[in-house]
Short mmCIF file of C-alpha atoms in Angstrom, two decimals:
data_model
loop_
_atom_site.label_atom_id
_atom_site.label_comp_id
_atom_site.label_asym_id
_atom_site.label_seq_id
_atom_site.Cartn_x
_atom_site.Cartn_y
_atom_site.Cartn_z
CA MET D 1 94.70 72.55 92.02
CA LEU D 2 94.30 69.78 94.58
CA VAL D 3 92.69 69.32 97.96
CA ASP D 4 93.97 67.23 100.86
CA SER D 5 90.52 66.05 101.98
CA HIS D 6 91.75 64.57 105.26
CA CYS D 7 94.74 65.54 107.38
CA HIS D 8 95.44 66.04 111.06
CA LEU D 9 97.31 69.35 111.13
CA ASP D 10 97.38 69.45 114.95
CA ARG D 11 99.39 66.18 115.01
CA LEU D 12 102.21 67.03 112.61
CA ASP D 13 105.85 67.39 113.76
CA TYR D 14 106.44 71.07 114.45
CA LYS D 15 109.63 70.45 116.32
CA GLU D 16 111.81 69.09 113.55
CA LYS D 17 109.96 68.67 110.21
CA HIS D 18 107.92 71.88 110.00
CA LYS D 19 108.46 75.37 111.42
CA ASN D 20 104.74 75.97 111.95
CA ILE D 21 101.40 75.46 110.22
CA ALA D 22 102.19 78.23 107.70
CA ASP D 23 105.24 76.19 106.66
CA VAL D 24 103.02 73.11 106.13
CA ILE D 25 100.58 75.14 104.02
CA ASP D 26 103.39 76.62 101.92
CA LYS D 27 104.93 73.25 101.24
CA ALA D 28 101.55 71.97 100.11
CA ARG D 29 100.96 75.00 97.90
CA VAL D 30 104.22 74.35 96.07
CA GLN D 31 102.84 70.95 95.11
CA GLY D 32 99.51 72.42 93.93
CA ILE D 33 97.50 71.67 97.06
CA THR D 34 95.45 74.75 97.68
CA HIS D 35 92.95 73.58 100.32
CA LEU D 36 93.27 71.37 103.41
CA LEU D 37 90.66 69.72 105.65
CA SER D 38 92.00 69.40 109.20
CA VAL D 39 90.18 66.59 110.90
CA CYS D 40 89.42 66.47 114.62
CA VAL D 41 89.43 63.19 116.56
CA THR D 42 88.28 64.27 120.05
CA LEU D 43 86.31 67.21 121.45
CA ASP D 44 89.21 67.83 123.83
CA ASP D 45 91.49 68.47 120.83
CA TYR D 46 89.11 70.71 118.93
CA PRO D 47 89.63 74.15 120.60
CA ALA D 48 93.42 74.11 120.11
CA MET D 49 93.14 72.87 116.55
CA ALA D 50 90.50 75.55 115.80
CA GLU D 51 92.80 78.24 117.15
CA MET D 52 95.71 76.90 115.11
CA ILE D 53 93.92 77.02 111.78
CA ALA D 54 91.77 80.10 112.39
CA PRO D 55 93.95 82.55 110.34
CA TYR D 56 93.96 80.36 107.21
CA LYS D 57 90.97 80.57 104.88
CA GLN D 58 92.40 77.67 102.81
CA VAL D 59 92.01 75.30 105.81
CA SER D 60 88.64 73.98 106.86
CA SER D 61 88.01 71.73 109.84
CA THR D 62 85.75 68.98 111.18
CA CYS D 63 84.61 68.14 114.65
CA GLY D 64 83.96 64.69 116.06
CA ILE D 65 85.05 61.71 118.10
CA HIS D 66 87.13 58.93 116.52
CA PRO D 67 85.95 55.39 117.32
CA LEU D 68 89.33 54.46 118.87
CA TYR D 69 89.10 57.25 121.52
CA LYS D 70 86.70 55.75 124.03
CA GLU D 71 88.32 57.81 126.82
CA ALA D 72 87.27 61.00 125.04
CA VAL D 73 84.26 63.06 126.06
CA MET D 74 81.12 62.26 124.04
CA ASP D 75 79.03 65.31 124.76
CA GLU D 76 76.37 65.93 122.08
CA ALA D 77 75.66 69.46 123.27
CA LEU D 78 79.37 70.34 123.13
CA LEU D 79 79.75 68.72 119.70
CA LEU D 80 76.78 70.68 118.46
CA GLU D 81 78.26 73.93 119.83
CA TYR D 82 81.73 73.35 118.30
CA ALA D 83 80.43 72.04 114.99
CA SER D 84 78.10 74.99 114.48
CA SER D 85 81.11 77.08 113.57
CA ASP D 86 81.26 78.13 109.90
CA LYS D 87 84.87 76.83 109.80
CA VAL D 88 83.56 73.32 110.55
CA VAL D 89 82.39 71.72 107.31
CA ALA D 90 81.74 68.14 108.51
CA ILE D 91 81.16 65.91 111.53
CA GLY D 92 83.86 63.38 112.32
CA GLU D 93 85.84 61.58 112.02
CA THR D 94 83.40 59.11 113.41
CA GLY D 95 82.51 55.51 112.61
CA LEU D 96 83.45 52.05 113.74
CA ASP D 97 86.74 50.18 114.21
CA PHE D 98 86.33 46.60 115.39
CA PHE D 99 89.76 45.67 114.03
CA TYR D 100 91.73 47.50 116.69
CA SER D 101 89.13 47.86 119.39
CA PRO D 102 86.35 45.20 119.28
CA GLU D 103 85.98 45.42 123.07
CA THR D 104 84.47 48.93 122.78
CA LYS D 105 81.90 47.91 120.14
CA GLU D 106 78.82 49.10 122.04
CA TRP D 107 80.38 52.46 122.93
CA GLN D 108 81.47 52.96 119.32
CA MET D 109 78.08 52.21 117.90
CA ASP D 110 76.36 54.57 120.33
CA ALA D 111 78.84 57.39 119.70
CA PHE D 112 78.52 56.87 115.93
CA ARG D 113 74.72 57.13 116.04
CA ARG D 114 74.83 60.25 118.16
CA GLN D 115 77.25 61.99 115.82
CA ILE D 116 75.09 61.14 112.82
CA ARG D 117 72.17 62.81 114.60
CA VAL D 118 74.22 65.95 115.18
CA ALA D 119 75.26 65.96 111.53
CA LYS D 120 71.59 65.86 110.53
CA GLN D 121 70.74 68.68 112.93
CA LEU D 122 73.42 70.87 111.35
CA ASN D 123 72.97 69.56 107.83
CA LYS D 124 76.68 68.84 107.56
CA PRO D 125 78.26 65.72 105.96
CA LEU D 126 80.06 62.94 107.83
CA ILE D 127 83.65 61.79 107.80
CA ILE D 128 83.52 58.03 108.29
CA HIS D 129 86.28 55.79 109.64
CA THR D 130 85.52 52.10 109.14
CA ARG D 131 87.64 49.04 109.73
CA GLY D 132 86.58 45.51 110.51
CA ALA D 133 82.92 46.66 110.67
CA ARG D 134 81.61 46.82 107.12
CA GLN D 135 78.06 45.68 107.67
CA GLU D 136 77.61 47.35 111.00
CA THR D 137 78.79 50.68 109.50
CA LEU D 138 76.36 50.41 106.59
CA ASP D 139 73.52 49.33 108.89
CA ILE D 140 73.94 52.31 111.19
CA LEU D 141 74.20 54.71 108.27
CA HIS D 142 70.94 53.33 106.88
CA GLU D 143 69.14 53.18 110.23
CA GLU D 144 70.09 56.74 111.20
CA GLY D 145 69.20 58.22 107.78
CA ALA D 146 72.74 59.36 107.02
CA GLU D 147 71.84 59.70 103.35
CA GLN D 148 70.21 62.97 104.33
CA VAL D 149 73.64 64.53 104.76
CA GLY D 150 76.03 62.17 102.94
CA GLY D 151 79.75 62.27 103.51
CA VAL D 152 82.87 60.33 102.78
CA LEU D 153 84.34 56.96 103.70
CA HIS D 154 87.88 58.14 104.32
CA CYS D 155 91.13 56.24 103.84
CA PHE D 156 89.09 53.55 102.16
CA THR D 157 90.44 49.98 102.38
CA GLU D 158 87.22 47.98 102.17
CA SER D 159 85.40 46.09 99.39
CA ILE D 160 83.87 47.42 96.22
CA GLU D 161 80.49 46.14 97.50
CA MET D 162 80.77 48.39 100.53
CA ALA D 163 81.81 51.31 98.39
CA GLU D 164 78.84 50.80 96.05
CA GLU D 165 76.41 50.61 98.95
CA ALA D 166 77.86 53.81 100.48
CA MET D 167 77.74 55.63 97.15
CA LYS D 168 74.07 54.78 96.81
CA MET D 169 73.58 56.78 100.03
CA GLY D 170 75.39 59.76 98.54
CA PHE D 171 78.78 59.06 100.06
CA TYR D 172 82.15 59.63 98.42
CA ILE D 173 85.17 57.33 98.62
CA SER D 174 88.49 58.82 99.66
CA VAL D 175 91.81 57.24 98.82
CA SER D 176 95.02 57.71 100.83
CA GLY D 177 98.66 56.78 100.40
CA ILE D 178 97.80 53.16 101.20
CA VAL D 179 96.83 52.74 97.55
CA THR D 180 100.49 53.25 96.54
CA PHE D 181 101.76 50.38 98.70
CA LYS D 182 103.04 47.22 96.96
CA ASN D 183 100.68 45.00 98.98
CA ALA D 184 97.61 47.05 98.11
CA LYS D 185 96.61 45.21 94.89
CA GLU D 186 93.05 44.49 96.07
CA LEU D 187 92.54 48.10 97.06
CA GLN D 188 93.89 49.28 93.71
CA GLU D 189 91.29 47.17 91.90
CA VAL D 190 88.56 48.70 94.10
CA ILE D 191 89.72 52.25 93.34
CA LYS D 192 89.81 51.44 89.62
CA ALA D 193 86.11 50.58 89.92
CA VAL D 194 85.02 53.64 91.83
CA PRO D 195 83.66 56.33 89.48
CA LEU D 196 85.83 59.40 89.25
CA ASP D 197 82.91 61.62 90.19
CA ARG D 198 82.67 59.87 93.60
CA LEU D 199 86.38 60.00 94.45
CA LEU D 200 88.42 62.18 96.84
CA VAL D 201 92.13 62.10 97.63
CA GLU D 202 93.78 62.57 101.02
CA THR D 203 96.93 62.04 103.02
CA ASP D 204 95.57 61.26 106.52
CA SER D 205 98.85 62.88 107.60
CA PRO D 206 100.87 62.47 109.71
CA TYR D 207 100.08 58.78 109.03
CA LEU D 208 100.42 56.53 106.00
CA ALA D 209 102.91 58.42 103.84
CA PRO D 210 102.67 57.32 100.17
CA VAL D 211 105.43 55.85 98.09
CA PRO D 212 108.08 57.28 97.60
CA HIS D 213 107.89 58.82 101.11
CA ARG D 214 106.90 55.66 102.94
CA GLY D 215 108.56 55.49 106.34
CA GLN D 216 108.53 59.26 106.75
CA GLU D 217 105.96 61.32 108.56
CA ASN D 218 103.17 62.11 106.09
CA GLU D 219 102.20 65.73 105.21
CA PRO D 220 99.60 67.48 103.01
CA ALA D 221 102.18 68.15 100.25
CA TYR D 222 102.18 64.43 99.55
CA THR D 223 98.59 64.61 98.28
CA HIS D 224 100.29 65.21 94.92
CA ASP D 225 101.87 61.73 95.06
CA VAL D 226 98.57 60.06 95.92
CA ALA D 227 96.78 61.89 93.13
CA LYS D 228 99.46 61.05 90.57
CA PHE D 229 99.28 57.36 91.45
CA VAL D 230 95.50 57.30 91.32
CA ALA D 231 95.44 59.13 87.97
CA ASP D 232 97.80 56.52 86.49
CA LEU D 233 95.82 53.71 88.08
CA LYS D 234 92.57 54.97 86.54
CA GLY D 235 94.14 55.84 83.17
CA VAL D 236 93.33 59.55 83.28
CA SER D 237 95.54 62.60 83.22
CA PHE D 238 96.81 64.09 86.47
CA GLU D 239 95.04 67.33 85.55
CA GLU D 240 91.69 65.61 85.12
CA LEU D 241 92.06 63.70 88.38
CA ALA D 242 92.96 66.90 90.22
CA GLU D 243 90.09 68.90 88.71
CA VAL D 244 87.41 66.27 89.34
CA THR D 245 88.40 65.36 92.89
CA THR D 246 88.68 69.04 93.81
CA ASN D 247 85.20 69.68 92.40
CA ASN D 248 83.92 66.67 94.31
CA TYR D 249 85.37 68.03 97.51
CA PHE D 250 83.71 71.45 97.21
CA THR D 251 80.43 69.83 96.15
CA LEU D 252 80.39 67.72 99.28
CA PHE D 253 81.80 70.26 101.74
CA LYS D 254 79.78 73.28 100.75
CA GLY D 255 81.11 75.43 103.58
CA ALA D 256 84.72 75.12 102.44
CA VAL D 257 86.33 78.22 100.94
CA THR D 258 88.35 78.14 97.69
CA VAL D 259 91.61 80.14 97.91
CA ASN D 260 93.80 80.21 94.80
#
């Protein structure tokens, strides 16, 4: 049993690669992935995504505004309304990205703070995107009291020092297909050092397909490939890696439903 702890089901290719969302879920189930977390990146996208996944108990969702979507609506009242749904188990993805969009730094920091405050109101964890903003991300998490709800630093590519600081605040570290890339030696060393009981696995599909699927559109079924690589990297069995990361997921996202 595995969980894809971060995918964007509303952004997959339903014209050529998949028939529909049920097809995606079935392909994942064949590979042992029994639960998916479909992550929202703008409030504009949320209603359609929510409607898409509504029939599937094995799919949970998040609601938030990604730091690279400055043109998106940042309406705290609307976020609070949407995220109050039982289907929504986390706020995000939110965070900071000064690598791709340093010119929107002030907007990003304000939106990040406001989303942490909504997470605290709802007592739901955070899905954090961070790139090129290690210290600023940690500072805001500390200043806004994010340890009250915890969460996950998703698709982690940062330093072990940042991971350790985040874990002290109750955050988990999620690893994506990037860890399988040949040029990811530094990241591989970081993931070796992250305790198994603080680790999640994800695809971030449709992006960042792992080896041996690199160059293709990513999909939740490929969580299996990420998990197998991480298990080998950490010197544990695939079964142990799957069991522990799945337990970690349901410990963090308490509103998620297990469907065997």
